[in-house]
Amino acid sequence: MNAMYNRQTIWVLVMIIVVVAGCRIPDTENPVFRTISNPLNLNYRFCLDDVSRRDAANPCIVQFEDGYYLFLFGSGGYYSSSDLIEWKLIDDTNLPTESFAPTVVEMQGELYYTASYATDTIYKTDNPKSGVWEAVACNFPPGMLEPMLFYDEGRLYLYAGAGNSVSLTGVEVDPRTFQLLGEPSPLIRSRQRDNGWETPGDHHDWMDATPWLEGMWMNKRGGKYYLQYASPGIQFKTSNDGVYVSDTPLGPFTLAEHNPLVYRPEGFTTGAGNGGTFQDKYGNYWHVGTVAVTARHYFERRLSLYPVFFDEDSVMYAYTELGDYPMIVPDHKITSPEELFPGWMLLSHNKSVRSSSELRKYPACCAVDEDIRTWWSAETADKGEYLSVDLGEECEISAVQINFADHDAHLFGRSDSIFINTIWRSLQTGKSGIFW
C-alpha cells in the first residue's frame, strides 16, 4: 500500500532512546549467536485514520513447514520468517487483514484463517508465501469477537469473546463444515477481586473500573490444556496474559499456580498481553504479545516476543526479565532462560547526554530514560544535529540500539522509506549476533 502524507508537515523522525549494551563475554570459545530485542523490528504501518501513528496488535505466530508466519491487526498483510529474526511482509493477499484479532490454525498440512468481524468466512492455503487463500466456508457464525481456532487430535475448537462483564467462551466446531457442534460454553469470567492483575490502569490503580477480557489462546502439552486470556486492557502498561489449566479442551478450567503467564509492566517495552504462544522448529515455546506505547494515540502499539517454559510440575511461565534487552535466538532446544542471555547489560540508562539542540518538551535526557513514551527531538532535521552519551567510565561496548519515535509525523499507510523501528548492530563481529 502506498503511503499518503503531507510533505509540508513531516520534517523529522527522532531518536526515542539510545541503548548502549556492554558485555563481559565468557572466555570460553567466543560463541557465535544472533540476537533480537523488543519491540520486534518490523516495518510497522502507519494507521489509516485521522491520527498519524504506527500500530500493531493481536498477534499470532504459527510455525509451518520451513518457516514462521506472523498475523496481526493493523499491517495490511502478514509476515514470514525463517528464523524469528528477519521478517518479510506479504501484503499482496486476499485476506481481510484490516479485521482485528486474526487466528490461524494448521489442519492436515494447510493453514486456516479467520478474524473478528470476518468470521463468517474461513480461508485456507497450503502455500502462505503466495498470499493467495481460498474461501472454504462462508456461513461460519459471524460477529465472533477475537476468535481462536484450536485443532486437537482431529477435532476443532473455537474460543472467542471480548469485553467487560462478559464470559469468554469455547465450543467444538465441525472441521469440515465449520458449523458449531453445540452452544458456546462460558469458560473464563473476570475475577478481579481475587486476580489483581485484572485491575485496569498503568499501575493497576483503577480500582473502580471493570477489566476488559479478550484474546483467548490455547496450547496443549503433556495431556494438559493451557487456556490463556488477556486483561485488563491492551492500552495499559500492565496488559498481560493469564492462564487456566484443564485436562480437556472445554474444561472445567482451574486457575494456574503461576499468574499472570506473561507480564511486563516496567521497562522500555511495557505490556505483553493479547497475543499467543507457539513452538519454534526446535520445540522451544515463545509468546508473542502487544506492547503499549499510547504516546500519540490511545491505541499506539508494537509487538514483543518472550520465551515460555514449563517447570518440573508442568507450570507454564513466560520469562520477561530480558524485556527490551537483547536475547539470543537459539538454534537448538533450550531448557532455561539463562541460555538466552548474551552477557550484555545496559550502560546508557540516565547517563549524561549532550545534543546539538532540543525541543523544550523533548529534551536530550529523554533519549536515555528507558521510557517508550518520551523521546528527544532536535529543533530541526538539518544535517549536523547530533546526540552524544557520556557513559562516565571506560566500557566495553558490544552493540548500540536506536529506537525512533514518530515525532510530528503525518504519514498514513505504509512508507517504504521509513521501516526500521529498532536498529541493533554488533560491534564485535564473530562474538555476538547481528540484529538489523
Short mmCIF file of C-alpha atoms in Angstrom, two decimals:
data_model
loop_
_atom_site.label_atom_id
_atom_site.label_comp_id
_atom_site.label_asym_id
_atom_site.label_seq_id
_atom_site.Cartn_x
_atom_site.Cartn_y
_atom_site.Cartn_z
CA MET A 1 0.00 0.00 0.00
CA ASN A 2 1.38 3.43 -0.90
CA ALA A 3 1.89 5.94 1.88
CA MET A 4 -0.24 9.09 1.81
CA TYR A 5 1.19 12.10 3.59
CA ASN A 6 1.59 15.85 3.72
CA ARG A 7 5.13 16.70 2.67
CA GLN A 8 4.91 20.12 4.32
CA THR A 9 4.42 18.77 7.82
CA ILE A 10 6.73 15.76 8.06
CA TRP A 11 10.14 17.05 8.92
CA VAL A 12 11.88 14.66 11.25
CA LEU A 13 11.92 11.20 12.75
CA VAL A 14 13.62 11.47 16.10
CA MET A 15 15.51 9.22 18.45
CA ILE A 16 13.37 7.88 21.24
CA ILE A 17 16.14 6.11 23.11
CA VAL A 18 19.75 5.06 22.77
CA VAL A 19 20.62 1.76 24.38
CA VAL A 20 24.31 1.01 24.63
CA ALA A 21 24.93 -2.53 25.78
CA GLY A 22 28.21 -3.62 27.20
CA CYS A 23 29.19 -7.19 27.82
CA ARG A 24 31.60 -9.46 29.57
CA ILE A 25 31.52 -12.43 27.26
CA PRO A 26 32.84 -15.54 28.99
CA ASP A 27 36.31 -16.57 27.98
CA THR A 28 35.02 -19.84 26.64
CA GLU A 29 35.15 -20.34 22.89
CA ASN A 30 33.77 -16.97 21.74
CA PRO A 31 30.37 -18.37 20.77
CA VAL A 32 28.64 -17.05 17.67
CA PHE A 33 24.96 -16.26 18.04
CA ARG A 34 22.25 -13.96 16.76
CA THR A 35 20.09 -11.70 18.89
CA ILE A 36 16.78 -9.87 18.84
CA SER A 37 15.32 -7.23 21.13
CA ASN A 38 11.85 -5.89 21.79
CA PRO A 39 9.85 -4.35 20.31
CA LEU A 40 10.10 -6.63 17.29
CA ASN A 41 11.84 -4.99 14.36
CA LEU A 42 9.01 -4.78 11.80
CA ASN A 43 8.14 -2.13 9.25
CA TYR A 44 5.08 -1.13 11.28
CA ARG A 45 2.46 0.52 9.11
CA PHE A 46 1.06 3.94 9.90
CA CYS A 47 -2.66 3.82 10.64
CA LEU A 48 -5.23 4.82 8.06
CA ASP A 49 -7.40 7.11 10.24
CA ASP A 50 -7.04 10.74 11.33
CA VAL A 51 -4.19 10.35 13.84
CA SER A 52 -0.81 9.52 12.34
CA ARG A 53 0.77 6.72 14.33
CA ARG A 54 2.16 3.24 13.86
CA ASP A 55 0.19 0.38 15.31
CA ALA A 56 0.21 -3.40 15.53
CA ALA A 57 -1.82 -5.61 17.83
CA ASN A 58 -3.48 -9.01 18.42
CA PRO A 59 -0.57 -11.05 17.01
CA CYS A 60 -0.38 -14.78 16.45
CA ILE A 61 2.57 -16.74 15.09
CA VAL A 62 2.38 -20.22 13.58
CA GLN A 63 5.30 -22.44 12.62
CA PHE A 64 4.50 -24.01 9.25
CA GLU A 65 6.76 -26.17 7.07
CA ASP A 66 10.12 -24.37 6.88
CA GLY A 67 9.22 -21.07 8.48
CA TYR A 68 7.07 -18.89 10.67
CA TYR A 69 4.08 -16.70 9.84
CA LEU A 70 3.03 -13.69 11.89
CA PHE A 71 -0.55 -12.48 11.60
CA LEU A 72 -1.67 -9.26 13.25
CA PHE A 73 -4.05 -6.35 13.10
CA GLY A 74 -3.02 -3.08 11.51
CA SER A 75 -0.42 -4.07 8.96
CA GLY A 76 -2.22 -4.58 5.66
CA GLY A 77 -0.77 -8.06 5.32
CA TYR A 78 1.16 -10.66 7.29
CA TYR A 79 4.83 -11.56 7.76
CA SER A 80 7.02 -14.57 7.07
CA SER A 81 10.36 -15.50 8.60
CA SER A 82 12.75 -18.43 8.53
CA ASP A 83 14.40 -17.64 11.86
CA LEU A 84 12.22 -15.32 14.04
CA ILE A 85 14.77 -12.56 13.40
CA GLU A 86 14.18 -11.16 9.93
CA TRP A 87 10.57 -10.71 8.80
CA LYS A 88 9.26 -10.16 5.27
CA LEU A 89 5.87 -8.57 4.67
CA ILE A 90 3.36 -10.38 2.46
CA ASP A 91 0.94 -7.61 1.53
CA ASP A 92 -0.38 -8.94 -1.78
CA THR A 93 -3.07 -11.11 -0.27
CA ASN A 94 -6.83 -11.57 -0.47
CA LEU A 95 -7.23 -11.99 3.30
CA PRO A 96 -9.32 -9.41 5.23
CA THR A 97 -6.25 -8.17 7.10
CA GLU A 98 -7.98 -5.00 8.31
CA SER A 99 -10.16 -7.13 10.57
CA PHE A 100 -8.63 -7.30 14.03
CA ALA A 101 -7.57 -10.27 16.16
CA PRO A 102 -6.78 -12.82 13.42
CA THR A 103 -6.46 -16.51 14.22
CA VAL A 104 -4.64 -19.14 12.18
CA VAL A 105 -4.55 -22.88 12.75
CA GLU A 106 -2.89 -25.75 10.89
CA MET A 107 -5.03 -28.74 9.97
CA GLN A 108 -3.65 -31.63 7.93
CA GLY A 109 -0.97 -29.65 6.13
CA GLU A 110 -2.97 -26.48 5.46
CA LEU A 111 -3.43 -23.19 7.29
CA TYR A 112 -6.91 -21.88 8.09
CA TYR A 113 -7.59 -18.18 8.84
CA THR A 114 -10.38 -16.00 10.17
CA ALA A 115 -10.63 -12.81 12.25
CA SER A 116 -13.02 -10.64 14.25
CA TYR A 117 -16.00 -9.39 12.25
CA ALA A 118 -14.78 -11.56 9.36
CA THR A 119 -15.71 -14.84 10.99
CA ASP A 120 -18.47 -15.58 8.52
CA THR A 121 -15.67 -16.72 6.20
CA ILE A 122 -12.88 -19.25 6.74
CA TYR A 123 -9.88 -19.13 4.39
CA LYS A 124 -7.24 -21.78 3.78
CA THR A 125 -3.96 -22.21 1.92
CA ASP A 126 -1.14 -24.72 1.63
CA ASN A 127 1.22 -22.01 0.38
CA PRO A 128 1.09 -18.95 2.68
CA LYS A 129 4.11 -17.40 0.97
CA SER A 130 1.94 -16.83 -2.10
CA GLY A 131 -0.56 -14.63 -0.28
CA VAL A 132 -3.39 -16.50 -2.04
CA TRP A 133 -6.07 -18.01 0.20
CA GLU A 134 -9.23 -19.91 -0.71
CA ALA A 135 -12.57 -19.21 0.98
CA VAL A 136 -13.78 -22.61 2.19
CA ALA A 137 -16.71 -21.65 4.42
CA CYS A 138 -18.92 -18.60 4.07
CA ASN A 139 -21.53 -19.34 6.73
CA PHE A 140 -19.37 -19.62 9.82
CA PRO A 141 -21.11 -17.84 12.74
CA PRO A 142 -20.45 -14.11 12.15
CA GLY A 143 -19.74 -11.48 14.75
CA MET A 144 -17.41 -13.59 16.88
CA LEU A 145 -15.06 -11.26 18.74
CA GLU A 146 -11.39 -12.25 18.87
CA PRO A 147 -11.80 -15.86 17.73
CA MET A 148 -9.12 -18.50 18.28
CA LEU A 149 -9.17 -21.83 16.41
CA PHE A 150 -7.51 -24.85 18.05
CA TYR A 151 -7.07 -28.24 16.37
CA ASP A 152 -6.55 -31.28 18.58
CA GLU A 153 -6.49 -34.93 17.51
CA GLY A 154 -8.89 -34.47 14.61
CA ARG A 155 -11.26 -32.14 16.47
CA LEU A 156 -11.58 -28.37 16.06
CA TYR A 157 -12.47 -25.88 18.79
CA LEU A 158 -13.40 -22.20 18.73
CA TYR A 159 -12.60 -19.87 21.63
CA ALA A 160 -13.95 -16.31 21.49
CA GLY A 161 -15.09 -13.25 23.40
CA ALA A 162 -14.08 -9.72 24.33
CA GLY A 163 -15.45 -7.08 26.65
CA ASN A 164 -16.01 -6.14 30.26
CA SER A 165 -18.60 -8.04 32.26
CA VAL A 166 -18.66 -10.85 29.68
CA SER A 167 -17.68 -14.51 29.71
CA LEU A 168 -15.05 -15.85 27.33
CA THR A 169 -16.43 -18.97 25.67
CA GLY A 170 -15.47 -22.18 23.91
CA VAL A 171 -17.29 -24.60 21.61
CA GLU A 172 -16.45 -27.52 19.33
CA VAL A 173 -16.65 -26.94 15.58
CA ASP A 174 -17.06 -29.41 12.73
CA PRO A 175 -13.66 -29.28 10.93
CA ARG A 176 -15.31 -29.98 7.56
CA THR A 177 -18.41 -27.76 7.59
CA PHE A 178 -17.23 -25.27 10.24
CA GLN A 179 -20.61 -25.37 11.93
CA LEU A 180 -20.82 -25.19 15.71
CA LEU A 181 -21.39 -28.53 17.42
CA GLY A 182 -23.44 -27.15 20.28
CA GLU A 183 -23.75 -23.88 22.17
CA PRO A 184 -20.68 -21.91 23.31
CA SER A 185 -19.89 -22.61 26.97
CA PRO A 186 -18.61 -19.90 29.35
CA LEU A 187 -15.02 -20.74 30.34
CA ILE A 188 -13.46 -17.59 31.85
CA ARG A 189 -15.01 -14.62 33.58
CA SER A 190 -13.30 -11.78 35.39
CA ARG A 191 -12.25 -12.48 38.98
CA GLN A 192 -10.83 -9.04 39.59
CA ARG A 193 -11.31 -9.22 43.34
CA ASP A 194 -9.07 -12.30 43.50
CA ASN A 195 -6.87 -11.67 40.45
CA GLY A 196 -5.14 -8.34 40.97
CA TRP A 197 -3.56 -8.44 37.51
CA GLU A 198 -7.03 -7.91 36.01
CA THR A 199 -7.41 -4.44 37.58
CA PRO A 200 -7.12 -1.70 34.91
CA GLY A 201 -4.59 1.15 34.89
CA ASP A 202 -0.87 1.51 34.24
CA HIS A 203 -0.32 0.59 37.89
CA HIS A 204 -3.49 -1.47 38.47
CA ASP A 205 -4.84 1.63 40.21
CA TRP A 206 -8.25 2.00 38.52
CA MET A 207 -9.90 0.13 41.34
CA ASP A 208 -13.46 1.03 40.37
CA ALA A 209 -13.03 0.16 36.68
CA THR A 210 -14.06 -3.15 35.15
CA PRO A 211 -11.30 -5.01 33.28
CA TRP A 212 -11.53 -5.78 29.60
CA LEU A 213 -11.07 -9.51 28.95
CA GLU A 214 -10.15 -10.74 25.47
CA GLY A 215 -7.55 -12.55 23.40
CA MET A 216 -8.01 -16.23 24.27
CA TRP A 217 -5.33 -18.70 23.21
CA MET A 218 -4.92 -22.45 23.70
CA ASN A 219 -1.88 -24.70 23.90
CA LYS A 220 -1.67 -28.39 24.70
CA ARG A 221 1.30 -30.04 26.36
CA GLY A 222 1.62 -33.40 28.05
CA GLY A 223 -2.11 -34.02 28.07
CA LYS A 224 -2.88 -30.68 29.73
CA TYR A 225 -4.68 -27.77 28.10
CA TYR A 226 -3.45 -24.24 28.83
CA LEU A 227 -6.13 -21.62 28.09
CA GLN A 228 -4.78 -18.08 28.02
CA TYR A 229 -6.63 -14.77 28.12
CA ALA A 230 -5.74 -11.07 28.12
CA SER A 231 -6.55 -8.36 30.68
CA PRO A 232 -7.07 -5.61 31.84
CA GLY A 233 -6.82 -3.60 28.59
CA ILE A 234 -4.36 -3.55 25.73
CA GLN A 235 -3.58 0.18 26.21
CA PHE A 236 -2.11 -0.22 29.71
CA LYS A 237 1.49 -0.95 30.73
CA THR A 238 0.05 -3.74 32.84
CA SER A 239 -1.60 -5.52 29.89
CA ASN A 240 -0.92 -9.21 30.43
CA ASP A 241 -2.00 -12.75 29.62
CA GLY A 242 -3.23 -15.06 32.37
CA VAL A 243 -3.66 -18.82 32.07
CA TYR A 244 -6.08 -21.52 33.22
CA VAL A 245 -5.44 -25.29 33.04
CA SER A 246 -7.65 -28.30 32.33
CA ASP A 247 -7.47 -31.95 31.31
CA THR A 248 -9.95 -31.36 28.47
CA PRO A 249 -10.19 -28.63 25.80
CA LEU A 250 -13.53 -27.30 27.08
CA GLY A 251 -12.83 -27.55 30.78
CA PRO A 252 -13.65 -27.18 33.52
CA PHE A 253 -10.61 -24.94 33.92
CA THR A 254 -8.64 -24.16 37.06
CA LEU A 255 -6.55 -21.04 37.56
CA ALA A 256 -2.89 -21.99 37.09
CA GLU A 257 -0.49 -21.74 40.01
CA HIS A 258 1.64 -19.12 38.25
CA ASN A 259 -0.15 -15.98 37.03
CA PRO A 260 -0.06 -13.85 35.06
CA LEU A 261 1.59 -16.04 32.47
CA VAL A 262 3.28 -13.09 30.75
CA TYR A 263 3.67 -9.70 32.44
CA ARG A 264 5.91 -6.70 31.73
CA PRO A 265 4.69 -3.50 33.50
CA GLU A 266 8.05 -1.67 33.61
CA GLY A 267 10.98 -1.05 31.29
CA PHE A 268 11.18 0.37 27.80
CA THR A 269 8.67 -2.05 26.25
CA THR A 270 5.72 -2.49 28.59
CA GLY A 271 2.56 -4.53 28.24
CA ALA A 272 2.65 -8.08 26.94
CA GLY A 273 -0.95 -9.25 26.64
CA ASN A 274 -3.35 -10.12 23.84
CA GLY A 275 -1.12 -12.48 21.92
CA GLY A 276 -0.44 -16.18 21.57
CA THR A 277 2.04 -18.93 22.40
CA PHE A 278 3.73 -21.15 19.81
CA GLN A 279 6.61 -23.60 19.37
CA ASP A 280 9.63 -22.98 17.19
CA LYS A 281 11.39 -25.54 14.97
CA TYR A 282 13.37 -26.88 17.93
CA GLY A 283 10.47 -27.33 20.32
CA ASN A 284 11.03 -24.11 22.29
CA TYR A 285 7.93 -22.16 23.30
CA TRP A 286 7.51 -18.41 22.69
CA HIS A 287 4.82 -15.87 23.46
CA VAL A 288 4.14 -13.00 21.04
CA GLY A 289 2.26 -10.11 22.65
CA THR A 290 1.27 -6.48 22.27
CA VAL A 291 3.37 -3.57 23.60
CA ALA A 292 1.58 -0.46 24.89
CA VAL A 293 3.02 2.83 23.57
CA THR A 294 -0.02 5.16 23.74
CA ALA A 295 2.04 8.34 23.25
CA ARG A 296 0.39 9.78 20.14
CA HIS A 297 -2.88 7.88 20.45
CA TYR A 298 -4.79 5.65 22.83
CA PHE A 299 -4.09 2.71 20.53
CA GLU A 300 -0.44 3.04 19.50
CA ARG A 301 1.25 -0.31 19.89
CA ARG A 302 4.13 -2.59 18.89
CA LEU A 303 4.84 -6.31 19.30
CA SER A 304 7.06 -8.23 21.71
CA LEU A 305 8.42 -11.78 21.88
CA TYR A 306 9.23 -13.64 25.09
CA PRO A 307 10.39 -17.23 25.78
CA VAL A 308 8.00 -19.57 27.59
CA PHE A 309 8.94 -22.52 29.81
CA PHE A 310 7.31 -25.30 31.82
CA ASP A 311 8.73 -26.25 35.19
CA GLU A 312 9.01 -29.79 36.57
CA ASP A 313 5.38 -29.62 37.71
CA SER A 314 4.21 -28.56 34.22
CA VAL A 315 3.56 -25.00 35.41
CA MET A 316 3.70 -22.66 32.43
CA TYR A 317 5.51 -19.31 32.69
CA ALA A 318 6.98 -16.66 30.38
CA TYR A 319 10.39 -15.10 31.04
CA THR A 320 10.19 -11.31 30.57
CA GLU A 321 13.20 -10.17 32.59
CA LEU A 322 15.21 -9.55 29.43
CA GLY A 323 12.31 -7.36 28.33
CA ASP A 324 13.76 -4.96 25.79
CA TYR A 325 17.35 -6.16 26.28
CA PRO A 326 18.90 -8.31 23.56
CA MET A 327 18.34 -12.04 23.79
CA ILE A 328 19.79 -14.92 21.84
CA VAL A 329 17.58 -16.67 19.31
CA PRO A 330 18.54 -20.33 19.84
CA ASP A 331 19.17 -22.83 17.06
CA HIS A 332 18.53 -25.82 19.35
CA LYS A 333 16.28 -26.92 22.19
CA ILE A 334 16.92 -24.97 25.39
CA THR A 335 15.85 -25.69 28.96
CA SER A 336 16.34 -22.42 30.85
CA PRO A 337 16.17 -18.63 30.35
CA GLU A 338 19.87 -18.31 31.13
CA GLU A 339 20.69 -19.85 27.76
CA LEU A 340 19.20 -16.79 26.04
CA PHE A 341 21.34 -14.19 27.84
CA PRO A 342 24.32 -12.93 25.77
CA GLY A 343 26.04 -11.37 28.79
CA TRP A 344 25.22 -7.78 27.82
CA MET A 345 23.93 -5.17 30.25
CA LEU A 346 22.51 -1.69 29.71
CA LEU A 347 25.08 1.08 30.14
CA SER A 348 23.31 4.23 28.98
CA HIS A 349 20.36 4.48 31.36
CA ASN A 350 20.09 8.03 32.74
CA LYS A 351 23.68 8.82 31.78
CA SER A 352 24.87 12.31 30.86
CA VAL A 353 23.87 13.41 27.35
CA ARG A 354 24.66 16.35 25.08
CA SER A 355 22.85 17.37 21.92
CA SER A 356 23.19 19.96 19.21
CA SER A 357 19.69 21.23 20.01
CA GLU A 358 16.45 20.11 21.61
CA LEU A 359 12.79 21.00 21.80
CA ARG A 360 11.53 22.03 25.24
CA LYS A 361 9.09 19.14 25.57
CA TYR A 362 11.57 16.64 24.10
CA PRO A 363 14.91 17.21 25.87
CA ALA A 364 18.02 15.13 25.27
CA CYS A 365 17.74 13.35 28.62
CA CYS A 366 14.64 11.57 27.30
CA ALA A 367 16.85 9.60 24.93
CA VAL A 368 18.23 7.56 27.83
CA ASP A 369 15.33 7.39 30.29
CA GLU A 370 14.08 3.92 29.22
CA ASP A 371 10.56 5.22 28.55
CA ILE A 372 8.95 4.43 25.22
CA ARG A 373 6.51 7.33 25.72
CA THR A 374 9.21 10.03 25.80
CA TRP A 375 11.90 10.96 23.30
CA TRP A 376 14.49 13.52 22.28
CA SER A 377 13.89 15.75 19.30
CA ALA A 378 16.35 18.14 17.74
CA GLU A 379 15.00 21.51 16.69
CA THR A 380 15.47 20.69 13.01
CA ALA A 381 16.08 17.78 10.68
CA ASP A 382 19.13 19.52 9.24
CA LYS A 383 22.49 17.88 8.72
CA GLY A 384 24.71 18.28 11.75
CA GLU A 385 22.19 17.66 14.53
CA TYR A 386 23.64 15.14 16.98
CA LEU A 387 23.31 13.44 20.36
CA SER A 388 26.18 12.09 22.47
CA VAL A 389 26.10 9.94 25.61
CA ASP A 390 28.81 10.00 28.26
CA LEU A 391 28.92 6.62 29.99
CA GLY A 392 31.07 8.05 32.80
CA GLU A 393 33.79 5.43 32.58
CA GLU A 394 35.66 3.27 30.12
CA CYS A 395 33.37 0.45 28.96
CA GLU A 396 33.47 -2.47 26.61
CA ILE A 397 30.74 -1.80 24.01
CA SER A 398 29.14 -4.77 22.30
CA ALA A 399 26.26 -3.14 20.47
CA VAL A 400 24.22 0.01 20.05
CA GLN A 401 20.45 0.02 19.76
CA ILE A 402 18.47 3.00 18.48
CA ASN A 403 14.70 3.35 18.55
CA PHE A 404 12.84 6.06 16.68
CA ALA A 405 9.68 7.95 17.58
CA ASP A 406 7.26 9.40 15.03
CA HIS A 407 7.51 12.99 16.19
CA ASP A 408 5.48 15.40 14.04
CA ALA A 409 4.79 12.65 11.52
CA HIS A 410 1.71 12.95 9.33
CA LEU A 411 2.07 9.71 7.47
CA PHE A 412 -0.83 7.40 6.67
CA GLY A 413 -0.41 3.91 5.29
CA ARG A 414 2.94 2.35 4.53
CA SER A 415 6.11 4.20 3.64
CA ASP A 416 8.90 2.16 2.11
CA SER A 417 11.45 4.73 3.25
CA ILE A 418 10.51 4.52 6.94
CA PHE A 419 10.63 0.96 8.10
CA ILE A 420 13.07 0.49 10.96
CA ASN A 421 11.76 0.72 14.47
CA THR A 422 14.83 -0.69 16.16
CA ILE A 423 18.42 -0.99 14.97
CA TRP A 424 20.76 -3.46 16.59
CA ARG A 425 24.28 -3.65 15.22
CA SER A 426 27.00 -5.76 16.74
CA LEU A 427 30.36 -4.11 17.21
CA GLN A 428 32.11 -7.43 17.74
CA THR A 429 31.50 -9.47 14.63
CA GLY A 430 32.13 -13.12 15.33
CA LYS A 431 31.47 -12.84 19.05
CA SER A 432 27.92 -11.60 19.05
CA GLY A 433 24.88 -11.59 16.84
CA ILE A 434 23.59 -9.01 14.41
CA PHE A 435 20.07 -7.65 14.65
CA TRP A 436 19.05 -5.44 11.72
#
